[in-house]
């Protein structure tokens, strides 16, 4: 059995972790987009959360965490 040196194994695992972080980030953005579509369809975050059996705060935070820049109301007017 040919085992790779530990340094190489660590490097490979770090690369894998980075790939997984990127995939998770992309999945979270797609999920937030779908939740936002649900909000537009159903009319409120509460209704989306109820439909999915989740808390409204979790749904709201997911949408807000991945909202594209410049899509919300201006905070300084």
PDB file of C-alpha atoms in Angstrom:
ATOM      1  CA  UNK A   1       0.000   0.000   0.000  1.00  0.00           C
ATOM      2  CA  UNK A   2       1.482   3.307  -1.126  1.00  0.00           C
ATOM      3  CA  UNK A   3       0.588   6.037   1.380  1.00  0.00           C
ATOM      4  CA  UNK A   4       1.093   9.678   0.487  1.00  0.00           C
ATOM      5  CA  UNK A   5       3.239  11.776   2.842  1.00  0.00           C
ATOM      6  CA  UNK A   6       1.243  13.575   5.519  1.00  0.00           C
ATOM      7  CA  UNK A   7       2.024  17.038   4.118  1.00  0.00           C
ATOM      8  CA  UNK A   8       0.546  16.108   0.771  1.00  0.00           C
ATOM      9  CA  UNK A   9      -2.523  14.578   2.431  1.00  0.00           C
ATOM     10  CA  UNK A  10      -3.042  17.771   4.443  1.00  0.00           C
ATOM     11  CA  UNK A  11      -2.704  19.894   1.295  1.00  0.00           C
ATOM     12  CA  UNK A  12      -5.193  17.706  -0.582  1.00  0.00           C
ATOM     13  CA  UNK A  13      -7.700  17.858   2.270  1.00  0.00           C
ATOM     14  CA  UNK A  14      -7.358  21.642   2.486  1.00  0.00           C
ATOM     15  CA  UNK A  15      -8.092  21.873  -1.240  1.00  0.00           C
ATOM     16  CA  UNK A  16     -11.147  19.673  -0.768  1.00  0.00           C
ATOM     17  CA  UNK A  17     -12.361  21.814   2.131  1.00  0.00           C
ATOM     18  CA  UNK A  18     -12.019  24.950   0.006  1.00  0.00           C
ATOM     19  CA  UNK A  19     -14.008  23.342  -2.805  1.00  0.00           C
ATOM     20  CA  UNK A  20     -16.712  22.317  -0.342  1.00  0.00           C
ATOM     21  CA  UNK A  21     -16.875  25.840   1.131  1.00  0.00           C
ATOM     22  CA  UNK A  22     -17.348  27.256  -2.370  1.00  0.00           C
ATOM     23  CA  UNK A  23     -20.061  24.714  -3.181  1.00  0.00           C
ATOM     24  CA  UNK A  24     -21.808  25.461   0.106  1.00  0.00           C
ATOM     25  CA  UNK A  25     -21.717  29.192  -0.585  1.00  0.00           C
ATOM     26  CA  UNK A  26     -23.177  28.680  -4.053  1.00  0.00           C
ATOM     27  CA  UNK A  27     -25.892  26.366  -2.690  1.00  0.00           C
ATOM     28  CA  UNK A  28     -26.808  28.905   0.008  1.00  0.00           C
ATOM     29  CA  UNK A  29     -27.147  31.635  -2.630  1.00  0.00           C
ATOM     30  CA  UNK A  30     -29.371  29.433  -4.810  1.00  0.00           C
ATOM     31  CA  UNK A  31     -31.458  28.504  -1.762  1.00  0.00           C
ATOM     32  CA  UNK A  32     -31.869  32.166  -0.825  1.00  0.00           C
ATOM     33  CA  UNK A  33     -32.978  32.940  -4.373  1.00  0.00           C
ATOM     34  CA  UNK A  34     -35.579  30.165  -4.189  1.00  0.00           C
ATOM     35  CA  UNK A  35     -36.778  31.410  -0.797  1.00  0.00           C
ATOM     36  CA  UNK A  36     -37.096  34.937  -2.204  1.00  0.00           C
ATOM     37  CA  UNK A  37     -39.168  33.540  -5.084  1.00  0.00           C
ATOM     38  CA  UNK A  38     -41.371  31.795  -2.526  1.00  0.00           C
ATOM     39  CA  UNK A  39     -41.771  35.075  -0.668  1.00  0.00           C
ATOM     40  CA  UNK A  40     -42.803  36.807  -3.903  1.00  0.00           C
ATOM     41  CA  UNK A  41     -45.277  34.011  -4.691  1.00  0.00           C
ATOM     42  CA  UNK A  42     -46.799  33.613  -1.236  1.00  0.00           C
ATOM     43  CA  UNK A  43     -46.553  37.239  -0.146  1.00  0.00           C
ATOM     44  CA  UNK A  44     -44.522  36.966   3.033  1.00  0.00           C
ATOM     45  CA  UNK A  45     -41.544  35.339   4.707  1.00  0.00           C
ATOM     46  CA  UNK A  46     -43.895  33.971   7.356  1.00  0.00           C
ATOM     47  CA  UNK A  47     -45.949  32.074   4.761  1.00  0.00           C
ATOM     48  CA  UNK A  48     -42.821  30.606   3.162  1.00  0.00           C
ATOM     49  CA  UNK A  49     -41.537  29.493   6.556  1.00  0.00           C
ATOM     50  CA  UNK A  50     -44.882  27.969   7.493  1.00  0.00           C
ATOM     51  CA  UNK A  51     -45.050  26.116   4.176  1.00  0.00           C
ATOM     52  CA  UNK A  52     -41.546  24.684   4.702  1.00  0.00           C
ATOM     53  CA  UNK A  53     -41.926  24.000   8.423  1.00  0.00           C
ATOM     54  CA  UNK A  54     -39.112  26.391   9.318  1.00  0.00           C
ATOM     55  CA  UNK A  55     -38.912  29.464  11.521  1.00  0.00           C
ATOM     56  CA  UNK A  56     -39.618  32.778   9.817  1.00  0.00           C
ATOM     57  CA  UNK A  57     -36.396  34.201  11.223  1.00  0.00           C
ATOM     58  CA  UNK A  58     -34.318  31.442   9.591  1.00  0.00           C
ATOM     59  CA  UNK A  59     -35.975  32.096   6.226  1.00  0.00           C
ATOM     60  CA  UNK A  60     -35.618  35.861   6.591  1.00  0.00           C
ATOM     61  CA  UNK A  61     -31.931  35.620   7.549  1.00  0.00           C
ATOM     62  CA  UNK A  62     -31.196  33.272   4.635  1.00  0.00           C
ATOM     63  CA  UNK A  63     -32.767  35.677   2.162  1.00  0.00           C
ATOM     64  CA  UNK A  64     -31.020  38.726   3.623  1.00  0.00           C
ATOM     65  CA  UNK A  65     -27.625  37.012   3.848  1.00  0.00           C
ATOM     66  CA  UNK A  66     -27.537  36.460   0.092  1.00  0.00           C
ATOM     67  CA  UNK A  67     -29.467  39.456  -1.213  1.00  0.00           C
ATOM     68  CA  UNK A  68     -27.664  40.985  -4.213  1.00  0.00           C
ATOM     69  CA  UNK A  69     -26.173  44.418  -3.543  1.00  0.00           C
ATOM     70  CA  UNK A  70     -28.386  47.343  -4.394  1.00  0.00           C
ATOM     71  CA  UNK A  71     -31.699  45.489  -4.173  1.00  0.00           C
ATOM     72  CA  UNK A  72     -32.906  46.870  -0.867  1.00  0.00           C
ATOM     73  CA  UNK A  73     -34.178  50.268   0.177  1.00  0.00           C
ATOM     74  CA  UNK A  74     -31.614  52.993   0.712  1.00  0.00           C
ATOM     75  CA  UNK A  75     -30.739  53.429   4.373  1.00  0.00           C
ATOM     76  CA  UNK A  76     -29.380  56.954   4.101  1.00  0.00           C
ATOM     77  CA  UNK A  77     -31.651  59.438   2.382  1.00  0.00           C
TER      78      UNK A  77
END
